[in-house]
mmCIF file of C-alpha atoms in Angstrom:
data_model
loop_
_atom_site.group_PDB
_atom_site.id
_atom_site.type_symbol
_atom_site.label_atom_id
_atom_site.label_comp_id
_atom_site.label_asym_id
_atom_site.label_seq_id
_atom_site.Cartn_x
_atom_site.Cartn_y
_atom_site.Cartn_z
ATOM 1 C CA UNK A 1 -0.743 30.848 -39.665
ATOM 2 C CA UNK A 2 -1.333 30.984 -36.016
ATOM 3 C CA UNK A 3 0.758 28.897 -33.612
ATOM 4 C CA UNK A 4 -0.285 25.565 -32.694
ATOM 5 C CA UNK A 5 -1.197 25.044 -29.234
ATOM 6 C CA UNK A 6 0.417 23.094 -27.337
ATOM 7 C CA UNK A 7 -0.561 19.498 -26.728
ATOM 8 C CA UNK A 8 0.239 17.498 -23.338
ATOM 9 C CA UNK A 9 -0.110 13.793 -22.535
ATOM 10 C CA UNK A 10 -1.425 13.110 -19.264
ATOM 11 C CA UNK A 11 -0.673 9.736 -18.199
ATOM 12 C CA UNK A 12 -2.096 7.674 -15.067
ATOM 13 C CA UNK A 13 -0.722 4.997 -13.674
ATOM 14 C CA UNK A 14 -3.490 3.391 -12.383
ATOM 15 C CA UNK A 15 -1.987 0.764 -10.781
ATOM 16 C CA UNK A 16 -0.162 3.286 -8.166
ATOM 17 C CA UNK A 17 -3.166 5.531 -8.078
ATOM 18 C CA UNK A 18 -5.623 5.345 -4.980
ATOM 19 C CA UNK A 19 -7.983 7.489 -6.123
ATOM 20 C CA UNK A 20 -7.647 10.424 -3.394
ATOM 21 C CA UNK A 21 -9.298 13.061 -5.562
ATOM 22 C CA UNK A 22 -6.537 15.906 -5.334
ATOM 23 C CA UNK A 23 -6.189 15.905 -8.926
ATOM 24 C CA UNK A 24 -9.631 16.389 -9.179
ATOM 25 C CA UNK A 25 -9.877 18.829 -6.971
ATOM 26 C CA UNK A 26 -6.566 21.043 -7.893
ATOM 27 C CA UNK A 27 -6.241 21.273 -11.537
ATOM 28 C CA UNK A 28 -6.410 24.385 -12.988
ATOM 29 C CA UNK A 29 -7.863 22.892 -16.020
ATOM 30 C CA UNK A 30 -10.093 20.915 -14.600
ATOM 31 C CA UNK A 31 -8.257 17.955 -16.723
ATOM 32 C CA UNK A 32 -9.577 15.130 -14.102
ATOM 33 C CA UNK A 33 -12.777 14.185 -12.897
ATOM 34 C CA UNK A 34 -14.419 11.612 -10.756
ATOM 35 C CA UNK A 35 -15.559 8.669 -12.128
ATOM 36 C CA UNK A 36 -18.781 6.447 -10.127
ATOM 37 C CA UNK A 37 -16.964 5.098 -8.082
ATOM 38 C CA UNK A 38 -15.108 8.130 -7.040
ATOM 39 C CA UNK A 39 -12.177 7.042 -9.530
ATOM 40 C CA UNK A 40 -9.639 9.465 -10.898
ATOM 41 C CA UNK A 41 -9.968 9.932 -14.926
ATOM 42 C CA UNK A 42 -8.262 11.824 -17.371
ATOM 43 C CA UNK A 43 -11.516 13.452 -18.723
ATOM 44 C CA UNK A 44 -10.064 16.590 -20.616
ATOM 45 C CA UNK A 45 -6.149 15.767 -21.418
ATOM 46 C CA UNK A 46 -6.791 17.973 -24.372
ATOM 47 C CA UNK A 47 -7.158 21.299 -21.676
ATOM 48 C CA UNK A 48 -4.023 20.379 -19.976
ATOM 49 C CA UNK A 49 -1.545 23.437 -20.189
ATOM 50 C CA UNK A 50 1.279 21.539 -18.945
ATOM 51 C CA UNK A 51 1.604 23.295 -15.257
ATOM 52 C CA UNK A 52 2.736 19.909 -13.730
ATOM 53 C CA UNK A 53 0.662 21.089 -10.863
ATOM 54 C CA UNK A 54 -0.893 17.095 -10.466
ATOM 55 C CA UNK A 55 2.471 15.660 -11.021
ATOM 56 C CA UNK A 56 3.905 17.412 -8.230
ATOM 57 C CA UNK A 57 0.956 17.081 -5.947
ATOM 58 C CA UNK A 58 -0.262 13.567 -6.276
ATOM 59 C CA UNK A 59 0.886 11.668 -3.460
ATOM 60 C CA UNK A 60 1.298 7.806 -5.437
ATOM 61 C CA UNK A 61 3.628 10.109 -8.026
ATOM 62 C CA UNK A 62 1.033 8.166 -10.509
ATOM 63 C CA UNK A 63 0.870 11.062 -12.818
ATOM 64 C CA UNK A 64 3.254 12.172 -15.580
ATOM 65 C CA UNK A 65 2.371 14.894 -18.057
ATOM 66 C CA UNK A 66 4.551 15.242 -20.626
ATOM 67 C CA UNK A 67 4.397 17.569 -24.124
ATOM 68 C CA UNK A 68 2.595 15.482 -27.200
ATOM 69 C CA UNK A 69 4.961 14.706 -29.964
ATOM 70 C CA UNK A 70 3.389 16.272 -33.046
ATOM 71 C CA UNK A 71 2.128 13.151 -34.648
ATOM 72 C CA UNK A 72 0.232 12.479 -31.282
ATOM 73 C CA UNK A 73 -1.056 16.138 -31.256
ATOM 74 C CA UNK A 74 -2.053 15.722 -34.547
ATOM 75 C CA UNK A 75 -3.532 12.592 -33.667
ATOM 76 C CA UNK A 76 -5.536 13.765 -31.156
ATOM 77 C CA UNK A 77 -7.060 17.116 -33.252
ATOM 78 C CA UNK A 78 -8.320 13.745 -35.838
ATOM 79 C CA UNK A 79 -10.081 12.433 -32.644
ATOM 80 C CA UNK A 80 -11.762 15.815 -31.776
ATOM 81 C CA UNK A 81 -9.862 16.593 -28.996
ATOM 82 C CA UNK B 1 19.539 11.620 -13.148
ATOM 83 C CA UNK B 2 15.623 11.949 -13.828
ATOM 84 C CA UNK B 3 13.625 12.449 -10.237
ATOM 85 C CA UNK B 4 12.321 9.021 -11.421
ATOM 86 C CA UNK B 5 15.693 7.442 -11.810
ATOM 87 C CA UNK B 6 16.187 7.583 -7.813
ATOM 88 C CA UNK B 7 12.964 5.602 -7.172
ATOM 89 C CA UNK B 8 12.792 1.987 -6.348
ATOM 90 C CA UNK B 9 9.752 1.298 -9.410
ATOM 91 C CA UNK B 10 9.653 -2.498 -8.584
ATOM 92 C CA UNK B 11 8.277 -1.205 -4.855
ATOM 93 C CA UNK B 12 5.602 0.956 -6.263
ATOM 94 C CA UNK B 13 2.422 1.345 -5.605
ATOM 95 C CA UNK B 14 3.423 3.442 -2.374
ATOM 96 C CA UNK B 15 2.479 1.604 1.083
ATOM 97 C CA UNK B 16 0.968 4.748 2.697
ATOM 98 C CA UNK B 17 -2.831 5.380 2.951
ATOM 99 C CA UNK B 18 -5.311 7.196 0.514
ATOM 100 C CA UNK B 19 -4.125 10.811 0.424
ATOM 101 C CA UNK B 20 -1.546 10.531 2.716
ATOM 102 C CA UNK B 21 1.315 13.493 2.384
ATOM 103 C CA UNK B 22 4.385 11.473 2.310
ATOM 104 C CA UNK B 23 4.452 10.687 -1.132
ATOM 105 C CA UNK B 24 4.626 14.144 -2.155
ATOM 106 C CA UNK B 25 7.821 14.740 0.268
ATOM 107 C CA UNK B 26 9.024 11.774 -1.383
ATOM 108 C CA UNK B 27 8.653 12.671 -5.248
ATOM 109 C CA UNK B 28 10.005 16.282 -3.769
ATOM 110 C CA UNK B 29 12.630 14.737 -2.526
ATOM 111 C CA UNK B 30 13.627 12.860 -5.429
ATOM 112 C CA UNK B 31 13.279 15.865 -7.809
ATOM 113 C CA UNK B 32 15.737 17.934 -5.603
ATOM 114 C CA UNK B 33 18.465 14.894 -5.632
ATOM 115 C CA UNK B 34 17.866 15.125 -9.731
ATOM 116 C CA UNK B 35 18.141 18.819 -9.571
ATOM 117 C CA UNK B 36 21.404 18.690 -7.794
ATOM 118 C CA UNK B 37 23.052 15.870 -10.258
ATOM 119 C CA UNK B 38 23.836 13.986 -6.702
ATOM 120 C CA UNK B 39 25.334 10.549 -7.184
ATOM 121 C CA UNK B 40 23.312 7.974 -5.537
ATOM 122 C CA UNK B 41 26.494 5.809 -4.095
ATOM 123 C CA UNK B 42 27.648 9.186 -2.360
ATOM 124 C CA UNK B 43 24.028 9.808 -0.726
ATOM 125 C CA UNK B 44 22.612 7.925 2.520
ATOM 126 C CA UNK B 45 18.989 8.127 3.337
ATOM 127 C CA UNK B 46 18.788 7.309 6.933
ATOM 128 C CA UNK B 47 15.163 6.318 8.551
ATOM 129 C CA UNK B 48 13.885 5.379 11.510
ATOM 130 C CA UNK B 49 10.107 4.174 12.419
ATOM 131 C CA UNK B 50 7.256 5.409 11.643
ATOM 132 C CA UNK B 51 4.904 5.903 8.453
ATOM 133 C CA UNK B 52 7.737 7.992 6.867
ATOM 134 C CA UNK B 53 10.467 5.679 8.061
ATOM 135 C CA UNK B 54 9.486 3.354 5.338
ATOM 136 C CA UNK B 55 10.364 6.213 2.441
ATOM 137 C CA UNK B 56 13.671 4.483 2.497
ATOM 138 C CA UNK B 57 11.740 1.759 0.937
ATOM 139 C CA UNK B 58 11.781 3.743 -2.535
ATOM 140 C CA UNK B 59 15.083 5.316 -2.890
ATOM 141 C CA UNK B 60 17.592 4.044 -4.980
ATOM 142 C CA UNK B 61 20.194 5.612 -2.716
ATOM 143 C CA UNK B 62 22.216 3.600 -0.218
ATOM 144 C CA UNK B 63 20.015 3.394 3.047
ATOM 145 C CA UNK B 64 19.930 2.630 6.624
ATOM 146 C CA UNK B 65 17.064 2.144 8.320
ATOM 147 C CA UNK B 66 16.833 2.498 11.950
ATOM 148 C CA UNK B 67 15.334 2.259 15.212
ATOM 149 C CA UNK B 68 12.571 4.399 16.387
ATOM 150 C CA UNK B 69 13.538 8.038 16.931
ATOM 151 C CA UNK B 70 17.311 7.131 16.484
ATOM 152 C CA UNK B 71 17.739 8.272 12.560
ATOM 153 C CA UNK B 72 20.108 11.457 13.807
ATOM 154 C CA UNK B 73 21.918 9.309 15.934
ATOM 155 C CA UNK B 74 22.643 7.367 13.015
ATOM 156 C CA UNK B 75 22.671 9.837 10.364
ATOM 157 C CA UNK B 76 25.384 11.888 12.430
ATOM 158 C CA UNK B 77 27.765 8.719 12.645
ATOM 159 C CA UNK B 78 28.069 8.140 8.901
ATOM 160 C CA UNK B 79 28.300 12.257 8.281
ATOM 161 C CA UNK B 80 30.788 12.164 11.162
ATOM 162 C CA UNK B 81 33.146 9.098 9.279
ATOM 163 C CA UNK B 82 32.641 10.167 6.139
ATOM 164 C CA UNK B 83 32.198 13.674 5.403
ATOM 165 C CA UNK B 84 32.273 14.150 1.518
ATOM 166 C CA UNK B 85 28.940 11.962 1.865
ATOM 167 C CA UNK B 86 25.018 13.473 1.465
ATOM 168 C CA UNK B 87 23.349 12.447 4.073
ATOM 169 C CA UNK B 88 18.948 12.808 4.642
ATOM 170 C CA UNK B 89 17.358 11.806 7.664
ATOM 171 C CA UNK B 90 14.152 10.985 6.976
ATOM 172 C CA UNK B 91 11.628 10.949 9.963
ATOM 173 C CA UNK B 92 8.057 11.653 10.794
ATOM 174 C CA UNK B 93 7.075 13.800 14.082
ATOM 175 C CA UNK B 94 7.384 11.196 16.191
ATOM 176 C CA UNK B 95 10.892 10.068 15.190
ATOM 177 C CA UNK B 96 12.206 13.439 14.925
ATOM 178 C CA UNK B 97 10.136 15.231 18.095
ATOM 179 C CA UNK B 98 9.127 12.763 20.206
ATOM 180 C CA UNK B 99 11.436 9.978 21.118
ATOM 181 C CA UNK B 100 14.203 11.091 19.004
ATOM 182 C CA UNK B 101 13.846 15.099 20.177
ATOM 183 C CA UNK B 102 17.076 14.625 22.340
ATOM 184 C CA UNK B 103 18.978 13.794 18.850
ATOM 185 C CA UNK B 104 16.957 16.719 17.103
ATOM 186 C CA UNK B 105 18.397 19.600 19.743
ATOM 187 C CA UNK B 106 22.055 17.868 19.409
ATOM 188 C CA UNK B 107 22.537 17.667 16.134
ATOM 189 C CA UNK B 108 21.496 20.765 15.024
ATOM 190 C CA UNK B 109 23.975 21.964 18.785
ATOM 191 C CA UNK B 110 26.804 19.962 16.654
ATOM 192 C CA UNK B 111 25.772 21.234 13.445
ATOM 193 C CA UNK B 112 26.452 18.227 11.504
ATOM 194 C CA UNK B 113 25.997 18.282 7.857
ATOM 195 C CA UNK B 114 22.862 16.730 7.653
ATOM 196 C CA UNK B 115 19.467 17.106 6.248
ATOM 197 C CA UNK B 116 16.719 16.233 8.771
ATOM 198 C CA UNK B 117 13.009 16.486 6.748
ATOM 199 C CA UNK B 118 10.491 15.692 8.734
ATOM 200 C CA UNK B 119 7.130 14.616 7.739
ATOM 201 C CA UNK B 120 4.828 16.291 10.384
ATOM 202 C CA UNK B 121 1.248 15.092 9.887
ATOM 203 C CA UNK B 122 0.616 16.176 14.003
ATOM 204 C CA UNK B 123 0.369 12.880 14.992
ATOM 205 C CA UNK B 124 1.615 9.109 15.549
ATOM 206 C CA UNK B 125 0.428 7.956 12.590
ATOM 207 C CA UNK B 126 1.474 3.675 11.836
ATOM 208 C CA UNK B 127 0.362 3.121 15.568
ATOM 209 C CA UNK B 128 -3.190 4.392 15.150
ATOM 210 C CA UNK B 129 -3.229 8.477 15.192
ATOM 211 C CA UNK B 130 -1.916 9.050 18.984
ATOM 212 C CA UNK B 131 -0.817 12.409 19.787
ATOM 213 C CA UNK B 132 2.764 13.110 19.111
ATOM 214 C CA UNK B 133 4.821 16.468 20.554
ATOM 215 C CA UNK B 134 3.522 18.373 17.216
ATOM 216 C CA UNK B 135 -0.367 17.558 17.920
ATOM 217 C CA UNK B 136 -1.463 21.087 18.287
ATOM 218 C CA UNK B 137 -3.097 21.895 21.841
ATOM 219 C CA UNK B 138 -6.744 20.999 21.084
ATOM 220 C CA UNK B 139 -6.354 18.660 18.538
ATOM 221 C CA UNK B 140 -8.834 15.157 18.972
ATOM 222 C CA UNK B 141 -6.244 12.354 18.165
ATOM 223 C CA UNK B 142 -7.000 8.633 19.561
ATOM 224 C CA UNK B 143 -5.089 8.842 23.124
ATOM 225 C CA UNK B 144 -7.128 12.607 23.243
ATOM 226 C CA UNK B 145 -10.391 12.021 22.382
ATOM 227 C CA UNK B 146 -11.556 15.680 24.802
ATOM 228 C CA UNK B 147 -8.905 17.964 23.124
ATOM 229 C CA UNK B 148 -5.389 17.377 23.522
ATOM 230 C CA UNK B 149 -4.269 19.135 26.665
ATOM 231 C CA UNK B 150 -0.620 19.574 26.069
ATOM 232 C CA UNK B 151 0.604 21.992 23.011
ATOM 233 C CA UNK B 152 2.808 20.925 19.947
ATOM 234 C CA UNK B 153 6.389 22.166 19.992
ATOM 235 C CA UNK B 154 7.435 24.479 17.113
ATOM 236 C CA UNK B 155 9.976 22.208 15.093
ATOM 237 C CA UNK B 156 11.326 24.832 13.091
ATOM 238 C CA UNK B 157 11.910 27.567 16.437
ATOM 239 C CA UNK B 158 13.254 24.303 18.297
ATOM 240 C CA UNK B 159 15.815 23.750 15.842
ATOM 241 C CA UNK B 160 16.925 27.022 15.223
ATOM 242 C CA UNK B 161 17.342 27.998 18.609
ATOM 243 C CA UNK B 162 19.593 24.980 18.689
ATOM 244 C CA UNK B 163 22.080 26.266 16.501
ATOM 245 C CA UNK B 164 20.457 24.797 13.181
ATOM 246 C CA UNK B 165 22.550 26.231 9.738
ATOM 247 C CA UNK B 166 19.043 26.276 8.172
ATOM 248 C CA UNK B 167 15.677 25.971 9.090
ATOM 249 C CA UNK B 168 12.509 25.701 6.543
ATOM 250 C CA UNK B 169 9.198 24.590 6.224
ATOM 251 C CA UNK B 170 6.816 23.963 3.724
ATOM 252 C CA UNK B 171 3.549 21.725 3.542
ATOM 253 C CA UNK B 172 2.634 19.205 1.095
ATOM 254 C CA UNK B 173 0.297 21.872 -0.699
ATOM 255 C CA UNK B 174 3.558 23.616 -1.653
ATOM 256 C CA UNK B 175 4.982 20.828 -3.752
ATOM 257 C CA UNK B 176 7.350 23.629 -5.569
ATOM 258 C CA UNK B 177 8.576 25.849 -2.767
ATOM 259 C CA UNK B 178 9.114 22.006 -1.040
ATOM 260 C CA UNK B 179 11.314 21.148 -3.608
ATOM 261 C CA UNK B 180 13.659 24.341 -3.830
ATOM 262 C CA UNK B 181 13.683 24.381 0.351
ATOM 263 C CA UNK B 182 15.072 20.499 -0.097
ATOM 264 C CA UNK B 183 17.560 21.900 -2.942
ATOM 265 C CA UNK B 184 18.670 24.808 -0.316
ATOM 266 C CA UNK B 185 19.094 22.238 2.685
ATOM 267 C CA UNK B 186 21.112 19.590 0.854
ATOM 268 C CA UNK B 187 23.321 22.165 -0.614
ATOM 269 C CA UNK B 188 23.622 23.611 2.991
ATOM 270 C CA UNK B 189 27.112 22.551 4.736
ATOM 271 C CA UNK B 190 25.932 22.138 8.394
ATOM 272 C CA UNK B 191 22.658 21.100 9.975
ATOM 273 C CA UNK B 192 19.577 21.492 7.850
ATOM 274 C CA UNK B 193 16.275 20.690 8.995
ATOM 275 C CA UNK B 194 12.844 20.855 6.545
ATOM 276 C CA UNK B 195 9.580 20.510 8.165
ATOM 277 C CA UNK B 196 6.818 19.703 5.806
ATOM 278 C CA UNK B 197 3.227 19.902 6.868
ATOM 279 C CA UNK B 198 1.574 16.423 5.749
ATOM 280 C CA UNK B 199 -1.615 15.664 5.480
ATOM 281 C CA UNK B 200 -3.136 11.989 7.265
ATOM 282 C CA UNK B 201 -5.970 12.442 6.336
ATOM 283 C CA UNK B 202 -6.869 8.783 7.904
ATOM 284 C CA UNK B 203 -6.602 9.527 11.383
ATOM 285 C CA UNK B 204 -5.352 13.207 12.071
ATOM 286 C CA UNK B 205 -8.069 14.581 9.352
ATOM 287 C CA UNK B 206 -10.579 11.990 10.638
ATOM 288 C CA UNK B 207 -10.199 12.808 13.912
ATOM 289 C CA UNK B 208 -10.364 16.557 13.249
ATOM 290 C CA UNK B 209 -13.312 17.147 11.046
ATOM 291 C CA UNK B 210 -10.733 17.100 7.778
ATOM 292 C CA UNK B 211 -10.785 13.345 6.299
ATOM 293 C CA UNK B 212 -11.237 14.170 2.543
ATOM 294 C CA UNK B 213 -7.597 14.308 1.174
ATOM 295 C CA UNK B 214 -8.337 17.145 -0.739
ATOM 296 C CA UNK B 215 -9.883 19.129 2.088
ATOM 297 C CA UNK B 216 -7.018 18.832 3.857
ATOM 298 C CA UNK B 217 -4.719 20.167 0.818
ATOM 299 C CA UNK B 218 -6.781 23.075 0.856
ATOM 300 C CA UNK B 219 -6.561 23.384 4.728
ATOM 301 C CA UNK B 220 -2.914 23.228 4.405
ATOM 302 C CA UNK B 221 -3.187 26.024 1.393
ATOM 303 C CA UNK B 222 -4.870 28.270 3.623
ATOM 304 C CA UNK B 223 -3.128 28.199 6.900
ATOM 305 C CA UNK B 224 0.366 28.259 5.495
ATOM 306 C CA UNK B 225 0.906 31.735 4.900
ATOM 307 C CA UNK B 226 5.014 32.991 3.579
ATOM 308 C CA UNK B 227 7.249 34.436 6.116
ATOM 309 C CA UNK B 228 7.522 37.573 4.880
ATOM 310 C CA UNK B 229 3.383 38.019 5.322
ATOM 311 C CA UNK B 230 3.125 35.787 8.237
ATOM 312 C CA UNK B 231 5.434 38.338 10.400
ATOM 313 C CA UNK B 232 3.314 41.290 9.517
ATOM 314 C CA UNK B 233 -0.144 39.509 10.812
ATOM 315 C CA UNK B 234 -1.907 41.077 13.609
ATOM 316 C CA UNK B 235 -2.011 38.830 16.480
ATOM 317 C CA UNK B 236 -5.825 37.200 15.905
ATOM 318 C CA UNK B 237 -4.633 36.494 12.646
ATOM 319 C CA UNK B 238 -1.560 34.209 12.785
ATOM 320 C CA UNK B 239 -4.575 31.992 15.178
ATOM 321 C CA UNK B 240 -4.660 28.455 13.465
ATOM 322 C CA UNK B 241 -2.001 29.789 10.871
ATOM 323 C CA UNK B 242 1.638 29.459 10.501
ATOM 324 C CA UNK B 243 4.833 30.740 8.260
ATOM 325 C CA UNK B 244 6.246 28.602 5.652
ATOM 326 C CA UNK B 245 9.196 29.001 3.376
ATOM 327 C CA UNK B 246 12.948 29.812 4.678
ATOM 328 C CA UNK B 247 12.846 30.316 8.552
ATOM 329 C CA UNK B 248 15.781 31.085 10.247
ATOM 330 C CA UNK B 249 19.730 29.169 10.541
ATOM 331 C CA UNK B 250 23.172 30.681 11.554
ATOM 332 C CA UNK B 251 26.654 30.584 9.659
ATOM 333 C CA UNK B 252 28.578 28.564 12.377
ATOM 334 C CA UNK B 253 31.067 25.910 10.790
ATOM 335 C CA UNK B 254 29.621 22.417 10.358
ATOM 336 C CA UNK B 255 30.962 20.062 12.336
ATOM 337 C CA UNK B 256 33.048 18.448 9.451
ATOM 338 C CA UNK B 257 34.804 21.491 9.322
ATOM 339 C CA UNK B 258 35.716 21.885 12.816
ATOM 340 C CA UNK B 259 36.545 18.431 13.544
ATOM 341 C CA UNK B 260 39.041 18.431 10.553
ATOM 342 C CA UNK B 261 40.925 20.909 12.631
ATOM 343 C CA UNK B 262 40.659 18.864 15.540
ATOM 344 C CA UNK B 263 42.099 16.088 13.598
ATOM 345 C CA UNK B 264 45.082 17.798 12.329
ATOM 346 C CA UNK B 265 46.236 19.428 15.570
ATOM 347 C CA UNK B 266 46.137 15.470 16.571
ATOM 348 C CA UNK B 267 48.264 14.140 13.785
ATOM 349 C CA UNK B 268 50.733 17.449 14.463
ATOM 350 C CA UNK B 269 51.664 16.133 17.584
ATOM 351 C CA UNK B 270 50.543 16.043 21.066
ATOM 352 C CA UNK B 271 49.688 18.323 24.024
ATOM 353 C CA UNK B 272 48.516 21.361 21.667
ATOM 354 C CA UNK B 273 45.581 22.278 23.297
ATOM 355 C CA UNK B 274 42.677 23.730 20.068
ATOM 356 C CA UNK B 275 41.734 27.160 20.294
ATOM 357 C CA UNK B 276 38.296 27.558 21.506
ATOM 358 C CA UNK B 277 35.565 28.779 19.164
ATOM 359 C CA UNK B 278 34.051 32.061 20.458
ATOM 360 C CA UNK B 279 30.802 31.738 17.623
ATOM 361 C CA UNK B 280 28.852 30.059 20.988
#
């Protein structure tokens, strides 16, 4: 059986995020986008490889990313993700 | 210790602007504390004024904030009394170059055992994006709307022709490298001094064509270039760039270590007269 891949949880605090877009911009996996009103989402958590890249760079330290337990990878495969 | 464990949560969100660079020193910061297992009631985050004078604000260390420019001044007392201590002065370009750069050249001349990081964003940020000593010759700020006629000093040559133990910079498009630099500093026994590139993208990037935050990650991501690379650059190329990473120091004694000396020829008795170093 071939390994599972890995699953990440990308969480925003959106009460510490300003919305400056260098998530957005920077991630690899092109996890975030911009929403209408130029607001930072978690579009694609289900790309994330885990690089901490946005944790590191986001300047209101309003991002954590953090490996899925298996029920919540599991979880999130039932959702389509 | 978590990174997360040495941040004041009940201050969050951060006070600084949209995009603004500090907050990226600051989780660095806090990751190379973790890294290093430091206890935070043996570390003293000193601050003066100034956008990153209020990082104090969100460090569960003990902390003395200052007056303008005077963090060293204050950082080198408690270093000086108590020597088994960690002690970070925290300060922006205008603390740490401009009215503090007397403190800058003496402390790294003394060599005390402190960490000076310095959040240069090229300009006075909190007062409404004046130029500071790091605006680069050119530069639009608000007090030089033609071009700023005078040139920025080079914090990093300044400090290490001082007599800094080690001298580093990074930018805040270099989160990682940031971090380790921070690790190598703290762990450093004499003067350390970390100059981190920060964007303000309010009134520096405004002011120079570069407002989008991310813009002026990716400015920072292309003029940093590592030391190594950076020395073999023709001449035309190094124009509008600069080296990051480890950038020069010396392997004098701290000052802890000398003035212990000093201290116990003084207990020994009086009228013996200390040997005088020859290292400069």
């Amino acid at each position: 059986m071939a390994k599972a891949k890995k699953r990440f949880r990308v969480t925003l605090n959106r009460a510490w995020c300003k919305d400056c877009g260098i998530c957005v911009a920077f991630c690899p996996a092109k996890v975030f986008e911009a929403g209408e009103r130029g607001e930072a989402l978690v579009a694609r958590e289900e790309d994330c490889t885990g690089c901490q890249s946005c944790v590191l760079r986001c300047p209101d330290l309003a991002l954590e990313v953090e490996e899925a337990t298996p029920s919540q990878a599991a979880e999130a495969v039932t959702h389509g993700g | 210790m978590k990174a997360r464990d040495y941040l004041i949560e009940e201050a969050m969100p951060l006070f600084w602007c949209r995009g603004c660079g500090n907050g990226i020193i600051l989780h660095a910061l806090l990751r190379a504390l973790a890294r290093l297992g430091k206890s935070r009631e043996e570390t003293v985050v000193v601050t003066g004024i100034g956008c990153f004078g209020k990082a104090d604000d969100y460090i569960r260390t003990h902390s003395i904030h200052g007056t303008h420019g005077r963090a060293l001044a204050i950082a080198t007392g408690v270093k000086a009394v108590n020597p088994g201590l960690t002690v970070l002065a925290l300060m922006g370009d205008g603390d740490c170059a401009t009215i503090g750069g007397n403190h800058l050249i003496h402390a790294a001349r003394r060599n005390i055992g402190v960490t000076a990081v310095v959040a240069n964003n090229l300009n006075y940020g909190m007062t409404g994006g004046q130029f500071s000593a790091t605006t680069p010759q050119g530069a639009r700020s608000s007090t030089s709307s033609f071009g700023n006629p005078e040139s920025g000093f080079d914090l990093c040559r300044l400090a290490g022709a001082a007599g800094a133990a080690l001298v580093a910079r990074a930018t805040v498009y270099h989160a990682a490298l940031l971090e380790s630099l921070l690790v190598e500093a703290i762990s450093c026994p004499g003067f350390s001094l970390v100059e981190v590139m920060s964007s303000c993208p309010v009134y520096y990037g405004r002011y120079n064509g570069i407002p989008d935050p991310a813009a002026m990650m990716r400015w920072w991501q292309e003029s940093a270039v590592p030391a190594s690379r950076y020395a073999e650059l023709a001449p035309e190329e190094k124009q509008g760039r600069f080296p990051i990473g480890r950038l020069g120091g010396s392997d004098r004694p701290a000052f802890s270590e000398r003035y212990a000396r000093v201290q116990e020829a003084a207990q020994a008795g009086a009228g013996r007269w200390i040997q005088a170093g020859t290292d400069r």
